[in-house]
mmCIF file of C-alpha atoms and ligand atoms in Angstrom:
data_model
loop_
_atom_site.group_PDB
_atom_site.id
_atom_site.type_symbol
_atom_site.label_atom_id
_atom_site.label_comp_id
_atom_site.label_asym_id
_atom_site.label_seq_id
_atom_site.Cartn_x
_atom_site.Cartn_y
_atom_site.Cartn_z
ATOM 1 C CA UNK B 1 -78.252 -234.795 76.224
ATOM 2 C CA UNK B 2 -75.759 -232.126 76.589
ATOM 3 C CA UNK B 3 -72.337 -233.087 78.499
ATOM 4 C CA UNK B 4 -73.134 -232.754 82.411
ATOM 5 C CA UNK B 5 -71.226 -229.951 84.167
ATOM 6 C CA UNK B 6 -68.419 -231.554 87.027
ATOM 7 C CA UNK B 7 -70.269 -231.307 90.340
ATOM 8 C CA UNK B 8 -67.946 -231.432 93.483
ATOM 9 C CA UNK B 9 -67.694 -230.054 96.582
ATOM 10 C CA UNK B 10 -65.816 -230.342 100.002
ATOM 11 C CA UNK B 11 -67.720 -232.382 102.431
ATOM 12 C CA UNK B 12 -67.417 -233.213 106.568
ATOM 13 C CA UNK B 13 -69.136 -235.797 108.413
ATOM 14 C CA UNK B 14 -68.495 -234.798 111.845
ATOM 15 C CA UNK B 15 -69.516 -237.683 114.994
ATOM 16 C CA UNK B 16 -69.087 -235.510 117.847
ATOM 17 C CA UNK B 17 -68.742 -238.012 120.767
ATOM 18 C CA UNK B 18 -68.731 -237.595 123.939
ATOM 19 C CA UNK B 19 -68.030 -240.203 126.301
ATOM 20 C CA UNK B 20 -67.970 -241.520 129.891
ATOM 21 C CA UNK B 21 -65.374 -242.427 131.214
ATOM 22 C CA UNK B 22 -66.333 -244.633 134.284
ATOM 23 C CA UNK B 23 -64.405 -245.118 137.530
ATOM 24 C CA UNK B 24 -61.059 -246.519 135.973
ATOM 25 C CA UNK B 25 -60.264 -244.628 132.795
ATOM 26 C CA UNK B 26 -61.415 -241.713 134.925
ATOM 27 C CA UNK B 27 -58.825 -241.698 137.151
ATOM 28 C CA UNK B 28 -56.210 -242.821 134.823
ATOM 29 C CA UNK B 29 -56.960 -239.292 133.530
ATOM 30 C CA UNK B 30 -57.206 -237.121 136.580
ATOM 31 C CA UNK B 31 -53.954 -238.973 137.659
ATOM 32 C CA UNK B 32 -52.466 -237.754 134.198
ATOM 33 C CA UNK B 33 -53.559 -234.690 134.451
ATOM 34 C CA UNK B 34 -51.653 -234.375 137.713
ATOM 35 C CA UNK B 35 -48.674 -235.784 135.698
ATOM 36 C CA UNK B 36 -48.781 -239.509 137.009
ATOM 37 C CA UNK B 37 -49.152 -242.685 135.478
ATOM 38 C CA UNK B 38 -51.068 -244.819 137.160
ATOM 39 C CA UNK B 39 -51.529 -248.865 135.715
ATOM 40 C CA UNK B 40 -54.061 -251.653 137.636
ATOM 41 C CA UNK B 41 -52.801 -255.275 139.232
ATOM 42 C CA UNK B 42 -54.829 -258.158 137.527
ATOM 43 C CA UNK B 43 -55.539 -260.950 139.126
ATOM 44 C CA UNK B 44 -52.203 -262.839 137.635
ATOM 45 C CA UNK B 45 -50.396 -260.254 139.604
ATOM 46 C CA UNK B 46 -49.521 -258.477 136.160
ATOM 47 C CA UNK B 47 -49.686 -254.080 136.162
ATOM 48 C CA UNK B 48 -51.640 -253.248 132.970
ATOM 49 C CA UNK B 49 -51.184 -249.699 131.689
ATOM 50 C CA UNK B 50 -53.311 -247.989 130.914
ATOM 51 C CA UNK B 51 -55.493 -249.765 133.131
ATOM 52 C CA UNK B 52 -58.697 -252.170 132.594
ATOM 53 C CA UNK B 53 -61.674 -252.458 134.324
ATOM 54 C CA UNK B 54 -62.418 -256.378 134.113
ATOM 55 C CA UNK B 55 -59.549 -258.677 134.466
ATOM 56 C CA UNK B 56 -58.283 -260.636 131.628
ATOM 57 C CA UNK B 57 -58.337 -263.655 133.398
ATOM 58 C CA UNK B 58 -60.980 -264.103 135.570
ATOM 59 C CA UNK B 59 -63.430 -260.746 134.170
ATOM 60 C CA UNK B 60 -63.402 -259.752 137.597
ATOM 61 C CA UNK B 61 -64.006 -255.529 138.107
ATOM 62 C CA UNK B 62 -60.030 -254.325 139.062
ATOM 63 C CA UNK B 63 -59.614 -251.553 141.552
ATOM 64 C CA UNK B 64 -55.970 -252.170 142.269
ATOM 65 C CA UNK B 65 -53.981 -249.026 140.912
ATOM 66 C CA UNK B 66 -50.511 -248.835 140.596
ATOM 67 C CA UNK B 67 -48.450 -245.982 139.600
ATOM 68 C CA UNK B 68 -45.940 -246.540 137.300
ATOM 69 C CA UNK B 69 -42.515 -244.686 136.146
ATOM 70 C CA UNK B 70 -42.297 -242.374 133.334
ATOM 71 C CA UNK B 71 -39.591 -243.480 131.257
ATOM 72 C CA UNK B 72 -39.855 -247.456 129.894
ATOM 73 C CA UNK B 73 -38.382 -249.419 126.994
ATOM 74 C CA UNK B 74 -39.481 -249.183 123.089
ATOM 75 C CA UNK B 75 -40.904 -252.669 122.670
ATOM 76 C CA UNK B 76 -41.760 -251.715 119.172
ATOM 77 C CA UNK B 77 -42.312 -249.338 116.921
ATOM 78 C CA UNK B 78 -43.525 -247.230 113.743
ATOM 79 C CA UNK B 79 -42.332 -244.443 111.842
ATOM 80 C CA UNK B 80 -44.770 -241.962 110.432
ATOM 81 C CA UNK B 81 -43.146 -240.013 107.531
ATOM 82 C CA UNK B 82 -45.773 -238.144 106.240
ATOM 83 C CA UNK B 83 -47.669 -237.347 109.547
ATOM 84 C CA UNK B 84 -51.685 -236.288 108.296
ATOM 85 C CA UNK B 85 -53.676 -233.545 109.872
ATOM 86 C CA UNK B 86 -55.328 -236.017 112.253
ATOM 87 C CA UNK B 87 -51.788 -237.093 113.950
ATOM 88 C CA UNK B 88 -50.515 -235.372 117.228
ATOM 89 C CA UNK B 89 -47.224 -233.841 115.105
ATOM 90 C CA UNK B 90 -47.235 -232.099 112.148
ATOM 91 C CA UNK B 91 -43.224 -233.602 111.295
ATOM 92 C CA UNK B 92 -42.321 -237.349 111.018
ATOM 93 C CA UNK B 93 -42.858 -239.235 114.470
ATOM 94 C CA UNK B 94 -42.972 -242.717 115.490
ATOM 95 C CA UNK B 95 -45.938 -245.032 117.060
ATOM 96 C CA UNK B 96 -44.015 -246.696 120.073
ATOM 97 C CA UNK B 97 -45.468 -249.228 122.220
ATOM 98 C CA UNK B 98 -43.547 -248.236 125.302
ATOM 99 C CA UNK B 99 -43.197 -250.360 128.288
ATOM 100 C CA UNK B 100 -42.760 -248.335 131.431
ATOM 101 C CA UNK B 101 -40.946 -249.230 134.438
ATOM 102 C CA UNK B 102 -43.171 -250.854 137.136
ATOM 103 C CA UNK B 103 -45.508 -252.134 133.918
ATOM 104 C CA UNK B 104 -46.253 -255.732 132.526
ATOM 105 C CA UNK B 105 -47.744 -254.857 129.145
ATOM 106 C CA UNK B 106 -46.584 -251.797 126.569
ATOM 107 C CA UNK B 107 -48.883 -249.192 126.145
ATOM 108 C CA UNK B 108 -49.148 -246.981 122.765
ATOM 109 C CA UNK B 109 -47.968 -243.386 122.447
ATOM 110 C CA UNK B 110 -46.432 -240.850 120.454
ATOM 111 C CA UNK B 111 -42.390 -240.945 120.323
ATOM 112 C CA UNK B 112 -40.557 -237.990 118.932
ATOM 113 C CA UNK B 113 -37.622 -237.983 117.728
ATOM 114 C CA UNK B 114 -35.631 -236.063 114.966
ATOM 115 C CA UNK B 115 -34.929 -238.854 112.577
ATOM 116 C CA UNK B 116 -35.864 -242.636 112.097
ATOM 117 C CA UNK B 117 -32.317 -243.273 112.948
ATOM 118 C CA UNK B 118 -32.381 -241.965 116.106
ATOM 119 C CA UNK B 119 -35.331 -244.763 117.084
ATOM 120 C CA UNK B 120 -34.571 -248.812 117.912
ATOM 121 C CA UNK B 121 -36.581 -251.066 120.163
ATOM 122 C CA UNK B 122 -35.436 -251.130 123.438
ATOM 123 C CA UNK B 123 -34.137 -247.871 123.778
ATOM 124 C CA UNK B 124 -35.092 -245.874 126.879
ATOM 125 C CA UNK B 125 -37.956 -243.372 126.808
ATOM 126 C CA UNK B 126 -38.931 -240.925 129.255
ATOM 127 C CA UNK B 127 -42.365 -239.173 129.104
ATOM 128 C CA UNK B 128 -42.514 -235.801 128.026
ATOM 129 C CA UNK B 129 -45.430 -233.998 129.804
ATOM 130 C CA UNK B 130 -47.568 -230.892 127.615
ATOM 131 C CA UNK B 131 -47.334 -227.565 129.340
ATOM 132 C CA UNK B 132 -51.176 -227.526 130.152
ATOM 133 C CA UNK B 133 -52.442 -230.626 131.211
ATOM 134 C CA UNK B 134 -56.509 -231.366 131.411
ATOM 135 C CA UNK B 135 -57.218 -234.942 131.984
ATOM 136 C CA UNK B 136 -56.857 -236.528 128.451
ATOM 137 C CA UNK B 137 -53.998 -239.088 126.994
ATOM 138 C CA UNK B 138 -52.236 -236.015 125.046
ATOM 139 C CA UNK B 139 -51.448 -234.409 129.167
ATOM 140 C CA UNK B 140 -48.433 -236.788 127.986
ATOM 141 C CA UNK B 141 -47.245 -234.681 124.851
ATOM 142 C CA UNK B 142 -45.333 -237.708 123.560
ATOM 143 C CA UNK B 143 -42.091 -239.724 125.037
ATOM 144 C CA UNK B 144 -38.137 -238.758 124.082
ATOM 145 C CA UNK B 145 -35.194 -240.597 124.470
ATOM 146 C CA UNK B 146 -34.431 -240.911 128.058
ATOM 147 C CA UNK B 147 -32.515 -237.688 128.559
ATOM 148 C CA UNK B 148 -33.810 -235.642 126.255
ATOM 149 C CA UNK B 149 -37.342 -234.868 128.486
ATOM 150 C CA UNK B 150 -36.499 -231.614 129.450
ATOM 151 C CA UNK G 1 -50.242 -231.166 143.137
ATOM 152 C CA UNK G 2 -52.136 -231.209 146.653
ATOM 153 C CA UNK G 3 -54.644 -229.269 145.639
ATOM 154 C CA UNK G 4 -58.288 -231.721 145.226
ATOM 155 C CA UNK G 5 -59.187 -231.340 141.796
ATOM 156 C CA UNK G 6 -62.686 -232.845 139.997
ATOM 157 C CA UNK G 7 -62.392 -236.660 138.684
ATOM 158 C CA UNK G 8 -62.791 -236.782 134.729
ATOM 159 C CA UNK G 9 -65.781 -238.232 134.481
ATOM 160 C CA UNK G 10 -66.265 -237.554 130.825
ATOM 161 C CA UNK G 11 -64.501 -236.768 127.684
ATOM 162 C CA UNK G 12 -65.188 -235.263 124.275
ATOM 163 C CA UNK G 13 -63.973 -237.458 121.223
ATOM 164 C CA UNK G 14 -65.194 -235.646 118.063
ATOM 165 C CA UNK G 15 -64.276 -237.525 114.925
ATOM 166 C CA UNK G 16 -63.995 -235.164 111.900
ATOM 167 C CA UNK G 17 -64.173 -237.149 108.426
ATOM 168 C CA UNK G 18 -63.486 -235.392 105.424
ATOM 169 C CA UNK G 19 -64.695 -236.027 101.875
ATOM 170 C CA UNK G 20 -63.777 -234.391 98.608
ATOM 171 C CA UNK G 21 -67.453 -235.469 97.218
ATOM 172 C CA UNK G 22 -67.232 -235.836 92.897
ATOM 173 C CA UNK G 23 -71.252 -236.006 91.864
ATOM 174 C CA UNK G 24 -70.702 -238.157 89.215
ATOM 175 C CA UNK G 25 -72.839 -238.243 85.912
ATOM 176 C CA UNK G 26 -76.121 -239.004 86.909
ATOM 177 C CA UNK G 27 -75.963 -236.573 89.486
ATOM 178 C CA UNK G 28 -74.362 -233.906 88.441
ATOM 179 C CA UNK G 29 -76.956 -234.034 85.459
ATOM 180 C CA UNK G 30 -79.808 -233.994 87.998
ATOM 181 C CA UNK G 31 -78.247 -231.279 90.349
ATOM 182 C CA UNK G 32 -78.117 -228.994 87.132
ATOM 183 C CA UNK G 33 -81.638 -229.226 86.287
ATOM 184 C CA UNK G 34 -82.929 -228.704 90.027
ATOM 185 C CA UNK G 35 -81.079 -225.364 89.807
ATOM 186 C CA UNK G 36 -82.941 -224.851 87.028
ATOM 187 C CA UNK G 37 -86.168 -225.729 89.278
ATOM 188 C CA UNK G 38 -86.976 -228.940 87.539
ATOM 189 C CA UNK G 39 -86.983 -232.555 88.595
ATOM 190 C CA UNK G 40 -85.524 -235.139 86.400
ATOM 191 C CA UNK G 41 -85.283 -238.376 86.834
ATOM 192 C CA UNK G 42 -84.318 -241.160 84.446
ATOM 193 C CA UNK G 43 -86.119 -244.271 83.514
ATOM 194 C CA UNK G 44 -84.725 -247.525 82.990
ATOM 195 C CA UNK G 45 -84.776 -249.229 79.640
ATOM 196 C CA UNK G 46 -85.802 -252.663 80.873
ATOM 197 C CA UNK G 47 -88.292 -252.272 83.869
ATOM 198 C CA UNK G 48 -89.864 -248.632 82.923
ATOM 199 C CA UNK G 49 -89.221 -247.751 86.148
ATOM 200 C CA UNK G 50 -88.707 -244.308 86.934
ATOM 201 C CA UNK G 51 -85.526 -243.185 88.936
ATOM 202 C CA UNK G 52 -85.353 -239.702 91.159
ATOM 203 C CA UNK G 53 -82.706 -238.948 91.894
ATOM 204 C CA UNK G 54 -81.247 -241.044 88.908
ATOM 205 C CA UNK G 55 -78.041 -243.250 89.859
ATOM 206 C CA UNK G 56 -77.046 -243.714 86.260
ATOM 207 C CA UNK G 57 -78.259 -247.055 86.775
ATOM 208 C CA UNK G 58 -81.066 -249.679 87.490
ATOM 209 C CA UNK G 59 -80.366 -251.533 90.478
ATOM 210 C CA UNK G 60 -83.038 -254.057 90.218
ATOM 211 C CA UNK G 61 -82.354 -254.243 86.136
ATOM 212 C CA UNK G 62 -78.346 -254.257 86.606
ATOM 213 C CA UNK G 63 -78.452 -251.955 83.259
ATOM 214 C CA UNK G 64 -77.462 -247.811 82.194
ATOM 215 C CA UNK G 65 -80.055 -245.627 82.626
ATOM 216 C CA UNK G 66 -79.670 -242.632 80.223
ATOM 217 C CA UNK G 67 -83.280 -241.576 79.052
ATOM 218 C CA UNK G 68 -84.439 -238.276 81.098
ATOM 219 C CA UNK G 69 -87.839 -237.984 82.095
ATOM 220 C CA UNK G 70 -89.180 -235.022 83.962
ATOM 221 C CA UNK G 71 -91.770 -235.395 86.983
ATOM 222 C CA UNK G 72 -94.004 -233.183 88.736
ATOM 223 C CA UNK G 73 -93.687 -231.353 91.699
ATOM 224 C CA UNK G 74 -96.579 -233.639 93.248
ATOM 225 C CA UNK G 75 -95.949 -236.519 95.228
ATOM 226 C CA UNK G 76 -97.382 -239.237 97.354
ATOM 227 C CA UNK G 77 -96.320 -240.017 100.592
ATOM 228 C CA UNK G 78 -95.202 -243.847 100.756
ATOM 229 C CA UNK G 79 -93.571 -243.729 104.339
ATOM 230 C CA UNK G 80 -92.744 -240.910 106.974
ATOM 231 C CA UNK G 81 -90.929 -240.660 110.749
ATOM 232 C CA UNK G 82 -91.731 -238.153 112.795
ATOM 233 C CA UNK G 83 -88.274 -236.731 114.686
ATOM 234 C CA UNK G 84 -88.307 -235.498 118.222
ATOM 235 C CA UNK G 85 -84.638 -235.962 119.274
ATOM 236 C CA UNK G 86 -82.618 -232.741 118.199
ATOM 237 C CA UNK G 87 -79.455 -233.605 115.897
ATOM 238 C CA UNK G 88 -76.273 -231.494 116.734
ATOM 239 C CA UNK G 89 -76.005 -229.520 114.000
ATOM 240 C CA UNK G 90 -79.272 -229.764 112.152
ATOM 241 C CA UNK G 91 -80.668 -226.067 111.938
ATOM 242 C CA UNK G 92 -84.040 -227.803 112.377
ATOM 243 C CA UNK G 93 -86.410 -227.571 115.369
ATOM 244 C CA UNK G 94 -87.790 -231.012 116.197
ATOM 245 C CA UNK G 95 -90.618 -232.424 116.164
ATOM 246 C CA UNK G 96 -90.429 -232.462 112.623
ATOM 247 C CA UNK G 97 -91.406 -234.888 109.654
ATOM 248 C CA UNK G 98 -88.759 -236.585 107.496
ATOM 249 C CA UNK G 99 -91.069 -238.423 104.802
ATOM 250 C CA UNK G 100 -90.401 -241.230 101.404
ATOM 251 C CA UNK G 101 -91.860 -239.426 98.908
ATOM 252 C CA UNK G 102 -92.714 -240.621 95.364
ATOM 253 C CA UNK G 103 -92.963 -238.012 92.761
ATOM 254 C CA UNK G 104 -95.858 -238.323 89.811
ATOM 255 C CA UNK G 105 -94.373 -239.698 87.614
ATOM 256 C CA UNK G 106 -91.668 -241.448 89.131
ATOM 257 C CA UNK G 107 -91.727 -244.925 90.449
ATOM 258 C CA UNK G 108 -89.063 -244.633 93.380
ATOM 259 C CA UNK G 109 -88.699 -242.076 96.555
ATOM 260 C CA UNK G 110 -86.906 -239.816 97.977
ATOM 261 C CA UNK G 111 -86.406 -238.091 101.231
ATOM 262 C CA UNK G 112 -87.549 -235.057 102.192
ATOM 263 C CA UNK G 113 -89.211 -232.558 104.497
ATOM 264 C CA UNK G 114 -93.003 -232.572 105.435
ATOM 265 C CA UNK G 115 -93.907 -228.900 106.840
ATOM 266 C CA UNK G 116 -96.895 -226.883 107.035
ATOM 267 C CA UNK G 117 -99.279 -230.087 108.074
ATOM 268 C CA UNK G 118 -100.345 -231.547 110.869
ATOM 269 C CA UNK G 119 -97.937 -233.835 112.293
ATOM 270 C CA UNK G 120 -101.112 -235.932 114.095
ATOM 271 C CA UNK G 121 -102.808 -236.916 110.888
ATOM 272 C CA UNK G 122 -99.615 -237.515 108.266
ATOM 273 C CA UNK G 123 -100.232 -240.547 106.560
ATOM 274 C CA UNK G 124 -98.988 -243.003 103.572
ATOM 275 C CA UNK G 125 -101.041 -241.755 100.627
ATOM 276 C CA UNK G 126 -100.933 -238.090 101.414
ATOM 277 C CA UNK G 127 -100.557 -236.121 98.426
ATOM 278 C CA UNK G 128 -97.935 -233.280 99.004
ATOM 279 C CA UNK G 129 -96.049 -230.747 96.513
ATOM 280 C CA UNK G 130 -92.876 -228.667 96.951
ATOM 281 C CA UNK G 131 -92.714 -225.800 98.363
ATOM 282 C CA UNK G 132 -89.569 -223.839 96.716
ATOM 283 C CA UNK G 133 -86.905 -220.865 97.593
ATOM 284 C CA UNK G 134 -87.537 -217.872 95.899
ATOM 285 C CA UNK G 135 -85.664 -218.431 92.311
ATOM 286 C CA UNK G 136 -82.782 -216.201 92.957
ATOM 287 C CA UNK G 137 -81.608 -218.623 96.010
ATOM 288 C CA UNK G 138 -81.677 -221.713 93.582
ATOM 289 C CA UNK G 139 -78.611 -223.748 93.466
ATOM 290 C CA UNK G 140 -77.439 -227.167 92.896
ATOM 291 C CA UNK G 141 -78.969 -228.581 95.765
ATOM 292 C CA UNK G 142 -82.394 -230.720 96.955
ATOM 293 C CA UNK G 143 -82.737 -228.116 99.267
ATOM 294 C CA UNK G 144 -84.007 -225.263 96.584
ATOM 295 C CA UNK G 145 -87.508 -227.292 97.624
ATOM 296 C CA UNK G 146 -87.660 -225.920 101.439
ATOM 297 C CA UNK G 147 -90.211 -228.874 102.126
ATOM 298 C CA UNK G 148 -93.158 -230.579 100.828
ATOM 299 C CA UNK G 149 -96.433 -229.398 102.322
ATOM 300 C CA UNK G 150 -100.392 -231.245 102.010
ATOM 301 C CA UNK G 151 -102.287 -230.922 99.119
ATOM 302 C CA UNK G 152 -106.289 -231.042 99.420
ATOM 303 C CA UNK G 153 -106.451 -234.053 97.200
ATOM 304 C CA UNK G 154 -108.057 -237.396 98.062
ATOM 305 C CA UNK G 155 -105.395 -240.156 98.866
ATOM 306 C CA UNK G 156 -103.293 -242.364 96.943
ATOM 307 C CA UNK G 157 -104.993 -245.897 97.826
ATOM 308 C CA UNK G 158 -101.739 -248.088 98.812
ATOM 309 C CA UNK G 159 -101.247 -250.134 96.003
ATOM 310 C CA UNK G 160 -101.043 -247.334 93.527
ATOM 311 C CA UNK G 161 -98.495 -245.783 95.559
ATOM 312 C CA UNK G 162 -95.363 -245.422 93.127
ATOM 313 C CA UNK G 163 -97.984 -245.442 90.231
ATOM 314 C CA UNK G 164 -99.234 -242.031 89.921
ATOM 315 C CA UNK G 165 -98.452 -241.067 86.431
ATOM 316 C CA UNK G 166 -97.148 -237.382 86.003
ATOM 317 C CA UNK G 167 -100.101 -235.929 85.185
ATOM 318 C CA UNK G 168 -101.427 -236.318 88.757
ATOM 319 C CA UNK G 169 -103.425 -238.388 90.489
ATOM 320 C CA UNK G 170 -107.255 -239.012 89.323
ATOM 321 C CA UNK G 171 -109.837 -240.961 91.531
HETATM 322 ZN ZN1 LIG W 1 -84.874 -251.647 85.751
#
């Protein structure tokens, strides 16, 4: 048996999802997409952001929206130095969990910023809105350091 | 903003994965000789059975497979679906047959098209054989067999499916 030539080839596997969003992620979205933030009131009286549709507490459906500020506190954070194709910046960024004002729980977005240095927990972020916005998380392009949003 | 704009109601996800896909031995041996227009399985040194596509290995044996043997063309249906939802992305027009085929010779099956037959009346025991590209589309791919079609042989009774040796089946 001879030696076998090397077979390989590039490959995708592509799951091309599309999903609904129901009554409360739905207008989380059309509120982004008119640049607000909007969070929901539990039942404990906390704002969760983005919002939920059953209560933590008591799994009651929440209708209670809220809208929240645009700039909030780094409660924690990660820096990405070698961002991949998939990630929302092709240079080094951070995964924040950013607690906006008016908010009771952090929620997860991009923070940019030009070097790890520049990036502690509880600094002040302000949202950074894209240029086109269409109803999906990335209408928020990423937060800054409050300050730098313009 | 006081414009009334739609609600999103729905949003599109897509989830792109992708692979750098190395054949490996086995494979890459049996890719070569189906450009060649041949099927070649191997067979496994402790049970005899016959393995096509070969892995390089027996899973039921735990042992190396390494001994080629080629197999017909033929086969016997051993189990079939018939597909009526379309697949985004599949060039193919359902309803369509998607069958477990077991090659003469072989002992194991594989999955490919049914075509040309009546979609009513498929059945485990059918006897079916390739239908191929023309030779100058031939590559290293399953799909140099367009699909399998009906032969107008009597069946394969069910517990000689996986038996059929690769000179054909006899009643
Ligand atoms: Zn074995």
């Amino acid at each position: 048996m001879s030696q076998p030539e090397l077979l390989s080839q590039d490959f995708e596997l592509g799951f091309t999802y599309t999903r609904s969003t129901g009554p409360v992620v739905g207008r989380f979205l059309t509120d982004l997409r008119d640049r607000i933030i909007v969070g929901i009131k539990g039942s404990d009286g906390k704002v969760y952001v983005p919002p939920m549709e059953y209560d933590p507490v008591t799994a009651e459906e929440l209708s209670e929206f809220v809208e929240v500020g645009q700039s909030g506190e780094v409660v924690s954070w990660c820096w990405v130095k070698e961002p991949r194709d998939s990630h929302p910046s092709a240079v080094p960024f951070a995964w924040a969990l950013i607690k906006l004002d008016g908010a009771d729980v952090p929620m997860v977005h991009v923070l940019r910023a030009s070097a790890e240095s520049e990036v502690s927990t509880g600094m002040r972020v302000t949202a950074r809105w894209a240029e086109e916005t269409r109803g999906f998380i990335t209408d928020i392009d990423g937060f800054v350091a409050a300050g730098d949003e313009s | 903003m006081s414009e009334e704009r739609e609600m999103i109601t729905g949003i599109e996800v897509p989830i792109y994965l992708k692979y750098h896909f190395t054949a490996g031995e086995a494979t890459a041996r049996f890719l070569s000789q189906v450009r060649q227009g041949k099927l070649v399985g191997q067979r496994c040194p402790s049970c005899n059975n016959v393995y096509l596509p070969p892995r390089g290995s027996c899973a039921a044996c735990g042992v190396a497979t390494t001994e080629e043997v080629e197999v017909a063309d033929k086969c016997t249906v051993e189990s079939f679906t018939i597909v009526y939802i379309p697949i985004p992305g599949n060039p193919i027009q359902p309803p369509y047959v998607i069958a477990n085929l077991i090659p003469d010779g072989a002992n194991i099956s594989f999955i490919h098209l049914l075509s040309e037959c009546d979609n009513d009346t498929v059945h485990r025991g059918q006897r079916v054989q390739a239908v191929w590209k023309p030779q100058e589309e031939w590559d290293y791919a399953m799909d140099n067999i367009r699909y399998f079609k009906p032969l107008d042989e009597p069946d394969v009774p069910s517990e000689s499916i996986g038996k059929v040796p690769v000179t054909g089946w006899e009643v």
